Short mmCIF file of C-alpha atoms (C1' of nucleotides) in Angstrom, two decimals:
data_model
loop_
_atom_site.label_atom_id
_atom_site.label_comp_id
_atom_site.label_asym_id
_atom_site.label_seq_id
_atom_site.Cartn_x
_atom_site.Cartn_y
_atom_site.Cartn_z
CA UNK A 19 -116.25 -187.51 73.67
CA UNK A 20 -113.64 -184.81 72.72
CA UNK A 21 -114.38 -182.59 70.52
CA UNK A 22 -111.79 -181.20 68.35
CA UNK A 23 -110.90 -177.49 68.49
CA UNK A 24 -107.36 -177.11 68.01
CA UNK A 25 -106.10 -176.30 64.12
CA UNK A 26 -108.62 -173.54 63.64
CA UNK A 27 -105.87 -171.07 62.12
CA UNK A 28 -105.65 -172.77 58.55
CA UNK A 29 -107.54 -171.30 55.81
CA UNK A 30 -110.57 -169.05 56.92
CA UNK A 31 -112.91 -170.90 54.12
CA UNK A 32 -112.99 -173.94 55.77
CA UNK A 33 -116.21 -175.01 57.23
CA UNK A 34 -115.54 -175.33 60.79
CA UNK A 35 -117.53 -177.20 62.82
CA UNK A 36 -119.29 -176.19 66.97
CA UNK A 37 -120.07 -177.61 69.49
CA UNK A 38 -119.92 -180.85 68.36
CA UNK A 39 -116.76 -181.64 66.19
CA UNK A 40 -118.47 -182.81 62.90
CA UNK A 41 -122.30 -183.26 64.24
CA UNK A 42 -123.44 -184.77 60.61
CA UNK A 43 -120.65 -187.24 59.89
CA UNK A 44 -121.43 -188.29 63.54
CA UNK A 45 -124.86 -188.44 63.53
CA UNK A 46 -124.48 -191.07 59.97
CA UNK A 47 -122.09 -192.83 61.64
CA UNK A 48 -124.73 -193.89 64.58
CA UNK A 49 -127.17 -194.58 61.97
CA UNK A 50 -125.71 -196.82 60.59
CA UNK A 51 -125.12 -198.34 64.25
CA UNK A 52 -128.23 -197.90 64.89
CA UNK A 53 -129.75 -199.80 62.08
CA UNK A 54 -127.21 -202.03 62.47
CA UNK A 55 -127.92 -203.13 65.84
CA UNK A 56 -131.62 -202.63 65.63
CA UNK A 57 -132.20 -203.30 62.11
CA UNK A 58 -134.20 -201.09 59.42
CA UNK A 59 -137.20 -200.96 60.84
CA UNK A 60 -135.62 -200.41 64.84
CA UNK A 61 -134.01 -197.52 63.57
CA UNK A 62 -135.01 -194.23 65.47
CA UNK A 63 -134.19 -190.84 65.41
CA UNK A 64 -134.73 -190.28 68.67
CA UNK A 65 -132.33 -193.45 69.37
CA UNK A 66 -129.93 -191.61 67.47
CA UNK A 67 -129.92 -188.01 69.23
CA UNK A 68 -129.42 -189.60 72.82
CA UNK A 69 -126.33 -191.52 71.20
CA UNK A 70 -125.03 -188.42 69.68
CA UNK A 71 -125.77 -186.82 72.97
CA UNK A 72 -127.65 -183.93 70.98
CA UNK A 73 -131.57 -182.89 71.33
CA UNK A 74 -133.79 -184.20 68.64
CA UNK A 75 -133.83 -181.83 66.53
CA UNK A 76 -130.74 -181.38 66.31
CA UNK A 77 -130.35 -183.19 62.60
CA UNK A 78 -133.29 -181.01 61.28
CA UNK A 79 -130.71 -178.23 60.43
CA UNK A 80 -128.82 -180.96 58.54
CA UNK A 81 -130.72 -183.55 57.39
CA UNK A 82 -134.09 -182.36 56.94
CA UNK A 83 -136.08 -185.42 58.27
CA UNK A 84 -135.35 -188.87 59.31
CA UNK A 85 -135.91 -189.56 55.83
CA UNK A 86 -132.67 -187.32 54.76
CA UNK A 87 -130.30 -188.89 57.24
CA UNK A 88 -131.28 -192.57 56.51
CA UNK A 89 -130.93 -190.83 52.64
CA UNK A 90 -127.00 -190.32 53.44
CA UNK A 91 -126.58 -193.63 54.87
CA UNK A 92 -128.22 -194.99 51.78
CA UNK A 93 -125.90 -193.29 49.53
CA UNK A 94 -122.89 -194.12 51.43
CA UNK A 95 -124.13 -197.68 50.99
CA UNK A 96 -124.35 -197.33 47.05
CA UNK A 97 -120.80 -196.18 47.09
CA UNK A 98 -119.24 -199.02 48.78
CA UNK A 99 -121.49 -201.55 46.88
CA UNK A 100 -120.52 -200.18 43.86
CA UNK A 101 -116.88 -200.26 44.81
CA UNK A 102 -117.33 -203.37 45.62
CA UNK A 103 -118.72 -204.21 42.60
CA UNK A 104 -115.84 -203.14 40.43
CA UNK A 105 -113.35 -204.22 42.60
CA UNK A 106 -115.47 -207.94 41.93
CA UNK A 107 -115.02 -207.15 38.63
CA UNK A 108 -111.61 -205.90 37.87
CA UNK A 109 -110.97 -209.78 39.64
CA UNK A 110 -112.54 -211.53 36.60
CA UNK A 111 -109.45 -209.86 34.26
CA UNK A 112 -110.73 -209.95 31.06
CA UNK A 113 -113.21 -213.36 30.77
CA UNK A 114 -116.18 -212.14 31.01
CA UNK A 115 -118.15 -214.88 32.56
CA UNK A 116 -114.88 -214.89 35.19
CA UNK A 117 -116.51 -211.29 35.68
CA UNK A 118 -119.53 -212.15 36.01
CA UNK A 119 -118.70 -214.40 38.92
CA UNK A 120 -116.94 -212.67 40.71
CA UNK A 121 -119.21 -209.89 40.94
CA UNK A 122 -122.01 -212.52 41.87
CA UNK A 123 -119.54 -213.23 44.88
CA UNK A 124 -119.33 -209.79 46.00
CA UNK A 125 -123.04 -209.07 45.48
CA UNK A 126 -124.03 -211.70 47.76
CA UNK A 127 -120.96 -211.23 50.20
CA UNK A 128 -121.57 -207.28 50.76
CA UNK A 129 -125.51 -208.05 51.57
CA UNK A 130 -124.16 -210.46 54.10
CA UNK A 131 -121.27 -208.74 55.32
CA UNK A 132 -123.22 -205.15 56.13
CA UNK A 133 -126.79 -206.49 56.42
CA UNK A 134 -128.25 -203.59 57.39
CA UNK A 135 -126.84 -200.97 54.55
CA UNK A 136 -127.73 -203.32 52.16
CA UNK A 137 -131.66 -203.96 53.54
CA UNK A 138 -131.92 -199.88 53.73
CA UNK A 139 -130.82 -199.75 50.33
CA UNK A 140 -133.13 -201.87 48.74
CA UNK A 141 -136.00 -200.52 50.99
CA UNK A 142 -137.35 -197.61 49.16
CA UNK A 143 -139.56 -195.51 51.44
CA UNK A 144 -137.31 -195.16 53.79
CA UNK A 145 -135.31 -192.61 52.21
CA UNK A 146 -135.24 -190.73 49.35
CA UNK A 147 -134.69 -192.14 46.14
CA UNK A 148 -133.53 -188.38 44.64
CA UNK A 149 -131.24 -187.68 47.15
CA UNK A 150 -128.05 -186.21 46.27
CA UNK A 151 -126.07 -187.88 43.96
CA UNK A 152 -127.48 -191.14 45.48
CA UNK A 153 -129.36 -191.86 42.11
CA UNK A 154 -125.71 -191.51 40.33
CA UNK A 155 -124.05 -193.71 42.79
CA UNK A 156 -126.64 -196.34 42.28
CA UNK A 157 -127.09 -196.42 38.45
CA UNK A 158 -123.31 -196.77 38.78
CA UNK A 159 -123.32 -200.17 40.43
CA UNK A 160 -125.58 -201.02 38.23
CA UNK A 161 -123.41 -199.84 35.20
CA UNK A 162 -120.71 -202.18 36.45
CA UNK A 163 -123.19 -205.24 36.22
CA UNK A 164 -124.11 -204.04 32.41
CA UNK A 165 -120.90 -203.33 31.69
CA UNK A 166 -119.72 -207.02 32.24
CA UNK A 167 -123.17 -208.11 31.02
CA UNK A 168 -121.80 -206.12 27.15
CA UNK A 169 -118.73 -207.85 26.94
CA UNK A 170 -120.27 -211.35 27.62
CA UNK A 171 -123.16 -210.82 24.67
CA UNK A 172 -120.54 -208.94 22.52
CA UNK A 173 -121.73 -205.78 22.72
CA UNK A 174 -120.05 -202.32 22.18
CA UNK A 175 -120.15 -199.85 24.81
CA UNK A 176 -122.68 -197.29 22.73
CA UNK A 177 -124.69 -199.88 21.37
CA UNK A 178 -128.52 -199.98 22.60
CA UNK A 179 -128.79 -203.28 25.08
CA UNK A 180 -130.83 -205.89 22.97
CA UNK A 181 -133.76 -207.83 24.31
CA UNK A 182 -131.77 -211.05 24.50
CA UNK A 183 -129.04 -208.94 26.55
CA UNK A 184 -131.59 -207.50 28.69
CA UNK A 185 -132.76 -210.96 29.52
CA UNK A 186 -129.55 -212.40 30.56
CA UNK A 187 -129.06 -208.70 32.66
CA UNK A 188 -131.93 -209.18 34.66
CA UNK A 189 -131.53 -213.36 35.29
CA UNK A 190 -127.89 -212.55 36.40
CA UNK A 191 -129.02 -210.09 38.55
CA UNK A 192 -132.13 -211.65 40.00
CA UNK A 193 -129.94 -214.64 41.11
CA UNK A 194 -127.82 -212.76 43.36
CA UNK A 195 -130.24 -210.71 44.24
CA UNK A 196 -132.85 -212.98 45.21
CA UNK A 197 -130.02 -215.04 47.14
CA UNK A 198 -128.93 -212.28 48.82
CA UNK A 199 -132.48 -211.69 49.88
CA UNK A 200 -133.37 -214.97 51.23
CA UNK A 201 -129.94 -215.70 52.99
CA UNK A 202 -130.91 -212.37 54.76
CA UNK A 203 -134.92 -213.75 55.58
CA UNK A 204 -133.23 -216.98 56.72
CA UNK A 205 -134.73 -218.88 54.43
CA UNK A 206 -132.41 -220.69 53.48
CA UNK A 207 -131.07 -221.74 56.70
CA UNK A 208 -134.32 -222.79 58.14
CA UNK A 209 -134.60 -226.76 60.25
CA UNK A 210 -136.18 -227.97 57.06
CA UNK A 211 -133.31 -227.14 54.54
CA UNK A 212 -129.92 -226.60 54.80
CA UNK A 213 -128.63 -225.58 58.34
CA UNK A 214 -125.28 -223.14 59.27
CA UNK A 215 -124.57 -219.62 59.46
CA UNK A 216 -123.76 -216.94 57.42
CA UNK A 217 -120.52 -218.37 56.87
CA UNK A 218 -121.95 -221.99 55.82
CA UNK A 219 -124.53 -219.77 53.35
CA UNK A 220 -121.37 -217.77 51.78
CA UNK A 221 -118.64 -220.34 52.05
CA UNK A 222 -121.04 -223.30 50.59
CA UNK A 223 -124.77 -222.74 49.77
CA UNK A 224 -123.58 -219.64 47.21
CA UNK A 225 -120.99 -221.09 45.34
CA UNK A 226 -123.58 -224.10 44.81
CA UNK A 227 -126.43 -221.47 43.51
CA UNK A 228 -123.48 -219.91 41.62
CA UNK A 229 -123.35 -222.73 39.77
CA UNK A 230 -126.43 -221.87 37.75
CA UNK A 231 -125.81 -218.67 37.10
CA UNK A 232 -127.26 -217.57 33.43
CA UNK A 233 -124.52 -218.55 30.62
CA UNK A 234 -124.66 -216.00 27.70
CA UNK A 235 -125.17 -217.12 24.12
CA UNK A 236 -127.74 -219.89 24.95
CA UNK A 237 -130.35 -219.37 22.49
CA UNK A 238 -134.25 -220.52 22.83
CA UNK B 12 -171.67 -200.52 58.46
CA UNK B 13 -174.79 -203.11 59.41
CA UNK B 14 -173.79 -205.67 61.70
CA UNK B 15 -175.45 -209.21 61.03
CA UNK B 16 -177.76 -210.58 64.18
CA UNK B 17 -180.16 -212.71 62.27
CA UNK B 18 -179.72 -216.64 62.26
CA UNK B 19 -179.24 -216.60 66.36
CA UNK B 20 -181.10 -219.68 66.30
CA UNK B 21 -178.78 -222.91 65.15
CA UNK B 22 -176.76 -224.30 67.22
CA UNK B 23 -176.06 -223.60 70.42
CA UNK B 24 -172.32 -224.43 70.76
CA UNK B 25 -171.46 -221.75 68.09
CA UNK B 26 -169.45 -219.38 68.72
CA UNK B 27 -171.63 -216.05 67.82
CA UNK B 28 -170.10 -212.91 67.45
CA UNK B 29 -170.74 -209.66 69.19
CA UNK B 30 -171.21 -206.11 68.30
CA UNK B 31 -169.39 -206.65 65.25
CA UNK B 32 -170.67 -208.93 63.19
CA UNK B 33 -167.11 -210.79 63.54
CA UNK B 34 -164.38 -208.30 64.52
CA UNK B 35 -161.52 -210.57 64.15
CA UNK B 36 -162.62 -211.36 60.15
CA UNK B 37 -162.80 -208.07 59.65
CA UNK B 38 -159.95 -206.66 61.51
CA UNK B 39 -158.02 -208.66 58.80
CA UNK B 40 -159.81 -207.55 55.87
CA UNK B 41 -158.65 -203.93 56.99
CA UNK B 42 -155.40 -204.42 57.67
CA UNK B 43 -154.76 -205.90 53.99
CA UNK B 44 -156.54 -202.92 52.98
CA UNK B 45 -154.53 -201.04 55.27
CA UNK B 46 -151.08 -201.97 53.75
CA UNK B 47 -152.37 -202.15 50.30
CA UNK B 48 -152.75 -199.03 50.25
CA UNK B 49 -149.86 -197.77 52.89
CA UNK B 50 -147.41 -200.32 52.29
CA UNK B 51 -146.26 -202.37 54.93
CA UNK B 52 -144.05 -199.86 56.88
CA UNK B 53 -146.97 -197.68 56.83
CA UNK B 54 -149.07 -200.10 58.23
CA UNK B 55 -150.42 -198.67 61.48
CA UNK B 56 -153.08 -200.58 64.43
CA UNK B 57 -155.02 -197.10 65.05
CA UNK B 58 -155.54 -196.91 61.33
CA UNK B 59 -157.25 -200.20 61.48
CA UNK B 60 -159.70 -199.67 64.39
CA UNK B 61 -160.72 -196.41 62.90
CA UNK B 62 -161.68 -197.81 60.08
CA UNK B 63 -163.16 -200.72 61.71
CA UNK B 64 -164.68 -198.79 64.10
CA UNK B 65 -163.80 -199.77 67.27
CA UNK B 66 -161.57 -198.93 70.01
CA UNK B 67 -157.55 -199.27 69.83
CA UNK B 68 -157.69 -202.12 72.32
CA UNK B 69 -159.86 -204.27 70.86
CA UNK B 70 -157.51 -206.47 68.78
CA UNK B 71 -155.67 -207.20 72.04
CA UNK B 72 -157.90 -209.68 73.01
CA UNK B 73 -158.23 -211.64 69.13
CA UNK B 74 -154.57 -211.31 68.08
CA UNK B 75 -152.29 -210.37 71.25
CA UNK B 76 -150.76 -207.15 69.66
CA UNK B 77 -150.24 -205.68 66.16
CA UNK B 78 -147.57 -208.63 65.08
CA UNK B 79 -149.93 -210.98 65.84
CA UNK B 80 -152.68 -208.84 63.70
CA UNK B 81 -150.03 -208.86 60.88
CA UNK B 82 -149.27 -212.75 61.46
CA UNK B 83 -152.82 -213.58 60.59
CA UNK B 84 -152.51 -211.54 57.61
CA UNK B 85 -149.42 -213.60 56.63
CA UNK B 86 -150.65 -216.43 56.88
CA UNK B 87 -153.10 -216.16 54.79
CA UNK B 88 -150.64 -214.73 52.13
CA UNK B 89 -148.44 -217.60 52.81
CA UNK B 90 -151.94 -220.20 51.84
CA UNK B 91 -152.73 -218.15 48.63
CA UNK B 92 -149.22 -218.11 47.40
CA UNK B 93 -149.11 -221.97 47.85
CA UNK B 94 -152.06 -222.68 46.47
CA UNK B 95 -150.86 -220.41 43.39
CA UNK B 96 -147.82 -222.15 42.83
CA UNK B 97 -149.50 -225.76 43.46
CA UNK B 98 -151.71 -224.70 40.52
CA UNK B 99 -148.91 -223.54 37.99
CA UNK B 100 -146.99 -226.62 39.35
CA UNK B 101 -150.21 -229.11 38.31
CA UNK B 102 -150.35 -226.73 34.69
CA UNK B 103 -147.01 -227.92 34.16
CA UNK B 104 -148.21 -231.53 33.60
CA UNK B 105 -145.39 -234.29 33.48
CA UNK B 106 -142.55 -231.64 32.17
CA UNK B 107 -140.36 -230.84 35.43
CA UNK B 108 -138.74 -227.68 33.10
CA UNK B 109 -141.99 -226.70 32.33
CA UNK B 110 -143.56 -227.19 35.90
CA UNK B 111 -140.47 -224.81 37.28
CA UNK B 112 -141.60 -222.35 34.45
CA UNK B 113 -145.01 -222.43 35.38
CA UNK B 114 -143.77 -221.88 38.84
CA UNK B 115 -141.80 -219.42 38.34
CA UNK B 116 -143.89 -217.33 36.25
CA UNK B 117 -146.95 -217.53 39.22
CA UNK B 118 -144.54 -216.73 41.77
CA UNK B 119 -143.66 -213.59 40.51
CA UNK B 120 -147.25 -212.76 39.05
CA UNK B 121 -148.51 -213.30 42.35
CA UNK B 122 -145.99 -210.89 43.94
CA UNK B 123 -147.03 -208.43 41.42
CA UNK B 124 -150.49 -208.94 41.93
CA UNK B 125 -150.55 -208.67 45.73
CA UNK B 126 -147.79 -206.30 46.52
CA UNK B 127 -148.69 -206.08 50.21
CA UNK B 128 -149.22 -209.65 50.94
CA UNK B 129 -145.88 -210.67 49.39
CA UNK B 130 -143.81 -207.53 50.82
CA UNK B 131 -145.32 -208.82 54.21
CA UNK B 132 -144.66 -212.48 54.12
CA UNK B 133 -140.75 -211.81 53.41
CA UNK B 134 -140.27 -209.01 56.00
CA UNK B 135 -139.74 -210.95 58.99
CA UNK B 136 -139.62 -208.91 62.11
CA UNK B 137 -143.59 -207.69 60.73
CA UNK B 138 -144.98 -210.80 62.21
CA UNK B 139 -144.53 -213.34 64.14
CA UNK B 140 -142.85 -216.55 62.32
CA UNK B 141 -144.12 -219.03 64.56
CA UNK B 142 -147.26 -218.24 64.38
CA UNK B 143 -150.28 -220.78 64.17
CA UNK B 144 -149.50 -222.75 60.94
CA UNK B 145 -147.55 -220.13 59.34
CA UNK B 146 -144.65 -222.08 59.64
CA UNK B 147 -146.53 -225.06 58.04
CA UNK B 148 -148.24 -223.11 55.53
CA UNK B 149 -144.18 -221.06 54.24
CA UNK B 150 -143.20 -225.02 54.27
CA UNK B 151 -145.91 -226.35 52.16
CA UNK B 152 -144.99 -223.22 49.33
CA UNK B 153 -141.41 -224.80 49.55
CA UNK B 154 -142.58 -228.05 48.86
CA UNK B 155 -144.12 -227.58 45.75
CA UNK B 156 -140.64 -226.48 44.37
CA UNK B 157 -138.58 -228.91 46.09
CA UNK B 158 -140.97 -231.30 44.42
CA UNK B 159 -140.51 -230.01 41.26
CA UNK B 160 -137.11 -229.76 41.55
CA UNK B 161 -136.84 -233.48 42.63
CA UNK B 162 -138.71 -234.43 39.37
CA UNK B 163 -136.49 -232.21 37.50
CA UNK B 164 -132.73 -234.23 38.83
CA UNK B 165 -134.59 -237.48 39.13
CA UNK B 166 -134.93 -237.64 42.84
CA UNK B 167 -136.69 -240.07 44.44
CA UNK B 168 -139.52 -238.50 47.21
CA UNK B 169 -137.99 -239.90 49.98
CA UNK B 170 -134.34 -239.31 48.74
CA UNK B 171 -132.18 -236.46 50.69
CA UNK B 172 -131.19 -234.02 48.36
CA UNK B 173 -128.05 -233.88 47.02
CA UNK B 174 -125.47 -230.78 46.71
CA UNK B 175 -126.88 -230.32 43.19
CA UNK B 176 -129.98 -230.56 43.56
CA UNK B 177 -129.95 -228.21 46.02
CA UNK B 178 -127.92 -225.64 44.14
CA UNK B 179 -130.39 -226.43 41.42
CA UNK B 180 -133.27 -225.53 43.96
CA UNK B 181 -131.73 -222.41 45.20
CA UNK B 182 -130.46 -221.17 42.01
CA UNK B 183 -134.45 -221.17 40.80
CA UNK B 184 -135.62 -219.83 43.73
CA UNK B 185 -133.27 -217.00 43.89
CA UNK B 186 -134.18 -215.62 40.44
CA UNK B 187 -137.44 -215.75 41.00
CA UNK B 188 -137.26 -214.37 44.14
CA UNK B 189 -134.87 -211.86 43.16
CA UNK B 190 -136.98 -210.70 39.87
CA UNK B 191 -139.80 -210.32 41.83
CA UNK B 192 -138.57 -207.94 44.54
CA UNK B 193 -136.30 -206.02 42.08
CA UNK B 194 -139.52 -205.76 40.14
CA UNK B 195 -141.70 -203.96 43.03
CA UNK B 196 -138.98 -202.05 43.97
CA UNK B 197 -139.03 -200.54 40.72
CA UNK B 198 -135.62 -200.88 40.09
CA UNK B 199 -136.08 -202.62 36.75
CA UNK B 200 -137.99 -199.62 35.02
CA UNK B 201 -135.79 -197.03 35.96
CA UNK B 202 -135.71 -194.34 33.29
CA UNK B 203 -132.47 -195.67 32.14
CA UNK B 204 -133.71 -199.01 32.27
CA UNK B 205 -136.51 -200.78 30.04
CA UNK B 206 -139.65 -198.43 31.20
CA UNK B 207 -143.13 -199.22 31.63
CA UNK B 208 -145.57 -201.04 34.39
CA UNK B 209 -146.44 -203.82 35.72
CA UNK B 210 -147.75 -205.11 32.44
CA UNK B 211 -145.06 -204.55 30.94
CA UNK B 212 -142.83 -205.97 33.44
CA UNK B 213 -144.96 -209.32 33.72
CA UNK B 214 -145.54 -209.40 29.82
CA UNK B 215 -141.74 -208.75 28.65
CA UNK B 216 -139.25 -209.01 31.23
CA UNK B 217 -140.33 -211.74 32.84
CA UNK B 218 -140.44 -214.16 30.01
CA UNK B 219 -137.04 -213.02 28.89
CA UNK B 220 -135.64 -213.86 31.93
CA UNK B 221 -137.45 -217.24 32.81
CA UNK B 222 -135.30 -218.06 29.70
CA UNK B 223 -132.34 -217.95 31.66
CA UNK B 224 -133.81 -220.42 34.78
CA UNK B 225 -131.28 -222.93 35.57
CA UNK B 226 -131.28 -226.30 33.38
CA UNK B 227 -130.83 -229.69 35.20
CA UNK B 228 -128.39 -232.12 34.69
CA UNK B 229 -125.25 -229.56 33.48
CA UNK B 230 -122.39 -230.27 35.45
CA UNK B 231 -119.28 -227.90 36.16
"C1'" DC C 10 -183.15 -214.86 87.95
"C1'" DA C 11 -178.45 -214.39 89.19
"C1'" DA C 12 -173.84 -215.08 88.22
"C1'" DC C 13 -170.51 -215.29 85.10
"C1'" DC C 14 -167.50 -214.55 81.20
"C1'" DG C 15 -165.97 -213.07 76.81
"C1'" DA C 16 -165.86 -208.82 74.07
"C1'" DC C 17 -165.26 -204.39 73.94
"C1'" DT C 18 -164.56 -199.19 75.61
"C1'" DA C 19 -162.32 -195.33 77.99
"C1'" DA C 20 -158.48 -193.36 79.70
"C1'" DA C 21 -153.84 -193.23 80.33
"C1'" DC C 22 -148.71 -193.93 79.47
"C1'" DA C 23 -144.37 -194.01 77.24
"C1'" DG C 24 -142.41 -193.50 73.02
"C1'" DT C 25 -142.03 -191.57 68.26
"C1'" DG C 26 -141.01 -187.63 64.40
"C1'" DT C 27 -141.38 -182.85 63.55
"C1'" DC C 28 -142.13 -177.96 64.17
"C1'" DA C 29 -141.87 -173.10 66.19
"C1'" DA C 30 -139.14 -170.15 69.25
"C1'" DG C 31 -135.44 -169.00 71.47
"C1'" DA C 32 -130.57 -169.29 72.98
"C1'" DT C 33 -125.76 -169.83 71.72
"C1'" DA C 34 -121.36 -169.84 69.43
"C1'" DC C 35 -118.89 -168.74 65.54
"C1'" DC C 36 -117.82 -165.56 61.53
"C1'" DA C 37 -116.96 -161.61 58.78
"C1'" DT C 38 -117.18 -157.09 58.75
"C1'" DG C 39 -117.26 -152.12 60.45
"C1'" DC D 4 -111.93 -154.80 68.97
"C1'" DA D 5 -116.72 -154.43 69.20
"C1'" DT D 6 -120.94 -155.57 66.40
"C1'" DG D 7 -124.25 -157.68 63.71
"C1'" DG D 8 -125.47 -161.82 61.18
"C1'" DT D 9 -126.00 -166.42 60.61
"C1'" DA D 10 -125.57 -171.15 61.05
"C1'" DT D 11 -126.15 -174.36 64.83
"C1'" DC D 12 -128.28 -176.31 68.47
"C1'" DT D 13 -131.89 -176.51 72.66
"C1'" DT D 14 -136.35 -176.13 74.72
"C1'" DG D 15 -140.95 -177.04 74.70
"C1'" DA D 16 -144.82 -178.45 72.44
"C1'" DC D 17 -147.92 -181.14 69.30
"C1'" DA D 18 -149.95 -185.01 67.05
"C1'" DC D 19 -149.34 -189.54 66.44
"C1'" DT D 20 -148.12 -194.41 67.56
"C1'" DG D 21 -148.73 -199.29 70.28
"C1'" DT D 22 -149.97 -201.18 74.58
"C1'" DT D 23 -151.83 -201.52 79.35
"C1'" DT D 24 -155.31 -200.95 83.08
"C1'" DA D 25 -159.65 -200.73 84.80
"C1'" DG D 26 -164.20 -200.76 83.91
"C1'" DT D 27 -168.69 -201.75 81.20
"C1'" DC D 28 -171.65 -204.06 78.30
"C1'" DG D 29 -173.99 -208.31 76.00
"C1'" DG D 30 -175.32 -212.89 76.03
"C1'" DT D 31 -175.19 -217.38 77.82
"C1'" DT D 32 -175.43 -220.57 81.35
"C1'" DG D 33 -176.31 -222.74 85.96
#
DNA sequence: CAACCGACTAAACAGTGTCAAGATACCATG
DNA sequence: CATGGTATCTTGACACTGTTTAGTCGGTTG
């Protein structure tokens, strides 16, 4: 409600804001409401403006499109995951299949814990892929999962990633990824199979699944 | 274009068309076309009747609204994906490992293979999951791999499922799953990634990481 | 033949994202 | 301190969406 115009005598470079306080860091942070509330596909710009309290095209100066502002929120996703990530993995100390589960943990825990990020991250089309340094943020989640995938097939950080490695990359990561995706569809909760909530799915469905996660150095 | 009016003369308790030859068959038809080639979130109802021809209210009266359009359409996904993996499950023979790897490779072939349909079925909030037999139909795909999970930890047909199998059960599924969507959302031929299509992906990736589906029977 | 009913059309409504103009508030400069 | 200049935001409009209402047509049936 209040917007913030006192401190305005600092240093004359700094980007101060109008009418509005900080109009983009608002207008993210009701996206992500938004989409939280509404889910991916409910989200709407329009939704967004009369929450901000701004006319519609108010983000165009900012944002570009819809597509730009769901961009941000994308990005800001990637960050946290791959914090999360790391943090997952710094856990594991220095076993690397201790790693490896841990960051299985977290994978499955963020989707659950911010639903909505997580389904706009992994829903190309609705933003833009190039945005930013959203690619950079995302190929560095992904470095954390390779990194941990390395020191489990004894591999050097420079050395190219071998076909066997590769394998074991992509099985890791399907696991936790496909779990995260069907804990999110409710399929695994449905009448038919196992019943509970998200807690139930994280607390004992995933350490169950975990279970079978791939184990490096298993030839044929 | 030419709508078919012969053969009036049968039976008199069928149920004949109208203008249209048969609208609601065809109204189908378009909207696979439809997000074939638009992708699901660009699916749109007014894209379908003007390529059908007819006005924007006709669906109303066949399918209720445009979830119920899309419902039919999963549905139908939801029959050909069962009767895929029923198929790679009977290829499999008397080998449970080898029924789950026939399985698993025709679930994510026929992901691949029909983008839309797939991308459709697992976006609930598109359709309407209670619709018709859909719910009969998503049950049926399930029990092909619950059977061949069964087979695969010695369970009985009538036996509940224990912790382990079910782990067992989810921990296939997931990869699968998970491979497949990672797969068309291009995230496994990034440039920094292993490159190429869907060839490529099906032909190389894939079998390196079926390698790593879960094995039964290894405790801790 | 008349009445009826299912199938479809026409027209309208509220809602969406985006664009072109204009107004406004801040900023640096003269 | 006044004065442009510019980033920021508003207003109004446009094309598009899904859905509803009332009406019209086609074919069958009593």
């Amino acid at each position: 409600m209040n917007t913030v115009k006192i401190k305005a005598a600092r240093k004359p470079r700094v980007r101060r804001p109008y009418h509005h306080g900080d109009l983009p860091e608002r207008l993210v942070e009701v996206a992500e409401a938004v989409i939280r509330e509404r889910g991916v596909d409910g989200f709407s710009l329009r939704e967004v403006v009369r929450r901000a309290g701004v006319s519609p095209a108010a983000p165009a100066h900012h944002f570009g499109d819809a597509r730009g502002l769901l961009s941000e929120v994308a990005l800001r996703g990637f960050r946290a995951f791959g914090d999360a990530l790391a943090a997952a993995d710094a856990r594991g100390g220095t076993d690397p299949e201790k790693r490896l589960y841990e960051q299985g943990l977290a994978y499955v825990t963020f989707a659950l814990k911010h639903p909505a990020r997580f389904q706009l991250m992994f829903r190309h089309g609705k933003y833009d892929i190039g945005y930013k340094d959203l690619p950079a943020a995302s190929e560095r989640a992904y470095q954390v999962l390779e990194d941990a995938v390395r020191a489990a097939m004894g591999l050097a950080a420079g050395e190219p990633m071998t076909d066997d490695a590769n394998g074991f990359l992509m099985a890791t990561w399907s696991v936790v990824h496909g779990f995260a995706h069907l804990a999110l569809g409710e399929e695994l909760t449905r009448p038919a199979r196992a019943r509970g909530g998200k807690d139930q799915v994280l607390q004992a469905l995933l350490p169950l699944t975990l279970k079978h996660l791939p184990r490096p150095k298993r030839p044929r």
